[in-house]
């Protein structure tokens, strides 16, 4: 199974009143990793430009394992764990600087035609990334 990996620097403004990463920021970091994955694999030519087809998140589940604090640098890993003709599931894992699993998530993603509003075929490159 192929893995996409990226680094994420924890920003001071992402902390909550208790001095650790706010729980909603974990989801935002995973979102940024997915966007980087799609951009680096040329599924988004220009993320700011409307596209004919693309992804929508239909489900996301997070399991928090370790606290994260500023100024850590995290490693985020993405894998495609399930792939169908119209959608796929991404496994997302976040590791702290001690290489401990800080958070894991699963995201169901639907490939959609934005003009028709209907599901579309997942590009072959994404289906093959799982292999």
PDB file of C-alpha atoms in Angstrom:
ATOM      1  CA  UNK A   1       0.000   0.000   0.000  1.00  0.00           C
ATOM      2  CA  UNK A   2       1.416   3.411  -0.983  1.00  0.00           C
ATOM      3  CA  UNK A   3       1.784   6.112   1.670  1.00  0.00           C
ATOM      4  CA  UNK A   4       1.856   9.877   1.184  1.00  0.00           C
ATOM      5  CA  UNK A   5       3.801  11.674   3.932  1.00  0.00           C
ATOM      6  CA  UNK A   6       4.142  15.348   4.804  1.00  0.00           C
ATOM      7  CA  UNK A   7       5.335  17.472   7.720  1.00  0.00           C
ATOM      8  CA  UNK A   8       3.076  19.880   9.596  1.00  0.00           C
ATOM      9  CA  UNK A   9       4.451  22.544  11.938  1.00  0.00           C
ATOM     10  CA  UNK A  10       2.171  23.234  14.893  1.00  0.00           C
ATOM     11  CA  UNK A  11       1.316  26.944  15.095  1.00  0.00           C
ATOM     12  CA  UNK A  12       1.022  28.774  18.415  1.00  0.00           C
ATOM     13  CA  UNK A  13      -2.465  29.961  17.449  1.00  0.00           C
ATOM     14  CA  UNK A  14      -3.626  26.344  17.092  1.00  0.00           C
ATOM     15  CA  UNK A  15      -3.345  25.763  20.859  1.00  0.00           C
ATOM     16  CA  UNK A  16      -6.343  25.821  23.171  1.00  0.00           C
ATOM     17  CA  UNK A  17      -6.582  27.292  26.683  1.00  0.00           C
ATOM     18  CA  UNK A  18      -5.001  24.129  28.121  1.00  0.00           C
ATOM     19  CA  UNK A  19      -1.824  24.501  26.056  1.00  0.00           C
ATOM     20  CA  UNK A  20      -2.349  21.625  23.660  1.00  0.00           C
ATOM     21  CA  UNK A  21      -3.537  21.377  20.069  1.00  0.00           C
ATOM     22  CA  UNK A  22      -7.231  22.221  19.819  1.00  0.00           C
ATOM     23  CA  UNK A  23      -9.240  19.138  18.865  1.00  0.00           C
ATOM     24  CA  UNK A  24     -10.683  20.694  15.689  1.00  0.00           C
ATOM     25  CA  UNK A  25      -7.189  21.520  14.403  1.00  0.00           C
ATOM     26  CA  UNK A  26      -6.354  17.817  14.029  1.00  0.00           C
ATOM     27  CA  UNK A  27      -9.120  17.602  11.400  1.00  0.00           C
ATOM     28  CA  UNK A  28      -7.828  20.755   9.701  1.00  0.00           C
ATOM     29  CA  UNK A  29      -4.290  19.329   9.533  1.00  0.00           C
ATOM     30  CA  UNK A  30      -5.656  16.137   7.948  1.00  0.00           C
ATOM     31  CA  UNK A  31      -7.622  18.287   5.492  1.00  0.00           C
ATOM     32  CA  UNK A  32      -4.431  20.161   4.555  1.00  0.00           C
ATOM     33  CA  UNK A  33      -2.611  16.864   4.039  1.00  0.00           C
ATOM     34  CA  UNK A  34      -5.365  15.591   1.747  1.00  0.00           C
ATOM     35  CA  UNK A  35      -5.304  18.863  -0.241  1.00  0.00           C
ATOM     36  CA  UNK A  36      -1.514  18.607  -0.569  1.00  0.00           C
ATOM     37  CA  UNK A  37      -1.846  14.989  -1.720  1.00  0.00           C
ATOM     38  CA  UNK A  38      -4.364  15.929  -4.425  1.00  0.00           C
ATOM     39  CA  UNK A  39      -2.302  18.913  -5.515  1.00  0.00           C
ATOM     40  CA  UNK A  40       1.012  17.014  -5.695  1.00  0.00           C
ATOM     41  CA  UNK A  41      -0.607  14.232  -7.695  1.00  0.00           C
ATOM     42  CA  UNK A  42      -2.046  16.750 -10.199  1.00  0.00           C
ATOM     43  CA  UNK A  43      -5.695  16.130  -9.305  1.00  0.00           C
ATOM     44  CA  UNK A  44      -6.004  19.867  -8.657  1.00  0.00           C
ATOM     45  CA  UNK A  45      -4.259  22.030 -11.217  1.00  0.00           C
ATOM     46  CA  UNK A  46      -5.174  25.156  -9.276  1.00  0.00           C
ATOM     47  CA  UNK A  47      -6.984  24.668  -5.939  1.00  0.00           C
ATOM     48  CA  UNK A  48      -8.380  28.212  -6.198  1.00  0.00           C
ATOM     49  CA  UNK A  49      -9.906  27.631  -9.639  1.00  0.00           C
ATOM     50  CA  UNK A  50     -13.269  25.878 -10.040  1.00  0.00           C
ATOM     51  CA  UNK A  51     -12.906  22.344 -11.364  1.00  0.00           C
ATOM     52  CA  UNK A  52     -15.316  20.124 -13.276  1.00  0.00           C
ATOM     53  CA  UNK A  53     -14.736  17.194 -10.907  1.00  0.00           C
ATOM     54  CA  UNK A  54     -13.258  16.743  -7.482  1.00  0.00           C
ATOM     55  CA  UNK A  55     -13.730  15.432  -3.989  1.00  0.00           C
ATOM     56  CA  UNK A  56     -16.209  15.946  -1.206  1.00  0.00           C
ATOM     57  CA  UNK A  57     -15.761  14.584   2.282  1.00  0.00           C
ATOM     58  CA  UNK A  58     -18.725  12.425   3.286  1.00  0.00           C
ATOM     59  CA  UNK A  59     -17.471  11.097   6.641  1.00  0.00           C
ATOM     60  CA  UNK A  60     -14.532  11.630   8.949  1.00  0.00           C
ATOM     61  CA  UNK A  61     -13.786   9.874  12.215  1.00  0.00           C
ATOM     62  CA  UNK A  62     -10.870  10.810  14.474  1.00  0.00           C
ATOM     63  CA  UNK A  63      -9.309   8.956  17.385  1.00  0.00           C
ATOM     64  CA  UNK A  64      -7.073  11.081  19.601  1.00  0.00           C
ATOM     65  CA  UNK A  65      -4.126   9.172  21.080  1.00  0.00           C
ATOM     66  CA  UNK A  66      -1.555  11.694  22.423  1.00  0.00           C
ATOM     67  CA  UNK A  67      -1.531  15.392  23.222  1.00  0.00           C
ATOM     68  CA  UNK A  68       0.268  17.658  20.769  1.00  0.00           C
ATOM     69  CA  UNK A  69       1.870  20.927  21.851  1.00  0.00           C
ATOM     70  CA  UNK A  70       3.602  23.919  20.305  1.00  0.00           C
ATOM     71  CA  UNK A  71       6.260  23.961  18.776  1.00  0.00           C
ATOM     72  CA  UNK A  72       6.092  20.359  17.565  1.00  0.00           C
ATOM     73  CA  UNK A  73       6.545  19.282  13.983  1.00  0.00           C
ATOM     74  CA  UNK A  74       4.201  16.446  13.104  1.00  0.00           C
ATOM     75  CA  UNK A  75       4.409  13.795  10.430  1.00  0.00           C
ATOM     76  CA  UNK A  76       1.132  13.098   8.668  1.00  0.00           C
ATOM     77  CA  UNK A  77       0.698   9.913   6.651  1.00  0.00           C
ATOM     78  CA  UNK A  78      -2.145   9.216   4.230  1.00  0.00           C
ATOM     79  CA  UNK A  79      -3.056   5.925   2.614  1.00  0.00           C
ATOM     80  CA  UNK A  80      -5.977   4.874   0.478  1.00  0.00           C
ATOM     81  CA  UNK A  81      -7.410   1.933   2.380  1.00  0.00           C
ATOM     82  CA  UNK A  82     -10.492   1.261   0.239  1.00  0.00           C
ATOM     83  CA  UNK A  83     -11.188   2.244  -3.323  1.00  0.00           C
ATOM     84  CA  UNK A  84     -14.357   1.994  -5.351  1.00  0.00           C
ATOM     85  CA  UNK A  85     -15.477   3.316  -8.695  1.00  0.00           C
ATOM     86  CA  UNK A  86     -17.070   6.476  -7.230  1.00  0.00           C
ATOM     87  CA  UNK A  87     -15.293   6.976  -3.928  1.00  0.00           C
ATOM     88  CA  UNK A  88     -12.513   5.900  -1.623  1.00  0.00           C
ATOM     89  CA  UNK A  89     -11.456   5.847   2.018  1.00  0.00           C
ATOM     90  CA  UNK A  90      -8.275   7.484   3.244  1.00  0.00           C
ATOM     91  CA  UNK A  91      -6.510   6.395   6.389  1.00  0.00           C
ATOM     92  CA  UNK A  92      -4.795   9.332   8.092  1.00  0.00           C
ATOM     93  CA  UNK A  93      -2.181   9.044  10.831  1.00  0.00           C
ATOM     94  CA  UNK A  94      -0.397  11.806  12.719  1.00  0.00           C
ATOM     95  CA  UNK A  95       2.857  11.190  14.586  1.00  0.00           C
ATOM     96  CA  UNK A  96       4.552  13.463  17.116  1.00  0.00           C
ATOM     97  CA  UNK A  97       8.293  14.174  17.287  1.00  0.00           C
ATOM     98  CA  UNK A  98       8.839  11.008  19.353  1.00  0.00           C
ATOM     99  CA  UNK A  99       7.243   9.011  16.520  1.00  0.00           C
ATOM    100  CA  UNK A 100       4.239   8.234  18.730  1.00  0.00           C
ATOM    101  CA  UNK A 101       0.801   8.013  17.154  1.00  0.00           C
ATOM    102  CA  UNK A 102      -0.955  11.231  18.217  1.00  0.00           C
ATOM    103  CA  UNK A 103      -4.141  10.859  16.175  1.00  0.00           C
ATOM    104  CA  UNK A 104      -5.602   8.549  13.575  1.00  0.00           C
ATOM    105  CA  UNK A 105      -8.522   9.203  11.307  1.00  0.00           C
ATOM    106  CA  UNK A 106     -10.526   7.667   8.538  1.00  0.00           C
ATOM    107  CA  UNK A 107     -12.133   9.779   5.819  1.00  0.00           C
ATOM    108  CA  UNK A 108     -14.678   8.669   3.224  1.00  0.00           C
ATOM    109  CA  UNK A 109     -14.383  10.693   0.040  1.00  0.00           C
ATOM    110  CA  UNK A 110     -16.752  10.842  -2.903  1.00  0.00           C
ATOM    111  CA  UNK A 111     -15.532  11.860  -6.364  1.00  0.00           C
ATOM    112  CA  UNK A 112     -18.158  14.171  -7.822  1.00  0.00           C
ATOM    113  CA  UNK A 113     -18.963  16.015 -11.029  1.00  0.00           C
ATOM    114  CA  UNK A 114     -19.578  19.561  -9.806  1.00  0.00           C
ATOM    115  CA  UNK A 115     -21.606  20.545 -12.886  1.00  0.00           C
ATOM    116  CA  UNK A 116     -24.149  17.734 -12.506  1.00  0.00           C
ATOM    117  CA  UNK A 117     -23.852  17.263  -8.740  1.00  0.00           C
ATOM    118  CA  UNK A 118     -23.621  13.504  -9.280  1.00  0.00           C
ATOM    119  CA  UNK A 119     -20.897  11.016  -8.349  1.00  0.00           C
ATOM    120  CA  UNK A 120     -18.235  10.504 -11.014  1.00  0.00           C
ATOM    121  CA  UNK A 121     -15.577   7.883 -11.690  1.00  0.00           C
ATOM    122  CA  UNK A 122     -12.550   8.068  -9.399  1.00  0.00           C
ATOM    123  CA  UNK A 123      -9.454   8.729 -11.547  1.00  0.00           C
ATOM    124  CA  UNK A 124      -7.365   5.656 -12.271  1.00  0.00           C
ATOM    125  CA  UNK A 125      -4.308   7.229 -10.603  1.00  0.00           C
ATOM    126  CA  UNK A 126      -6.120   7.416  -7.278  1.00  0.00           C
ATOM    127  CA  UNK A 127      -7.440   3.862  -7.540  1.00  0.00           C
ATOM    128  CA  UNK A 128      -3.909   2.671  -8.380  1.00  0.00           C
ATOM    129  CA  UNK A 129      -2.305   4.647  -5.516  1.00  0.00           C
ATOM    130  CA  UNK A 130      -3.685   2.037  -3.128  1.00  0.00           C
ATOM    131  CA  UNK A 131      -1.630  -0.722  -4.739  1.00  0.00           C
TER     132      UNK A 131
END
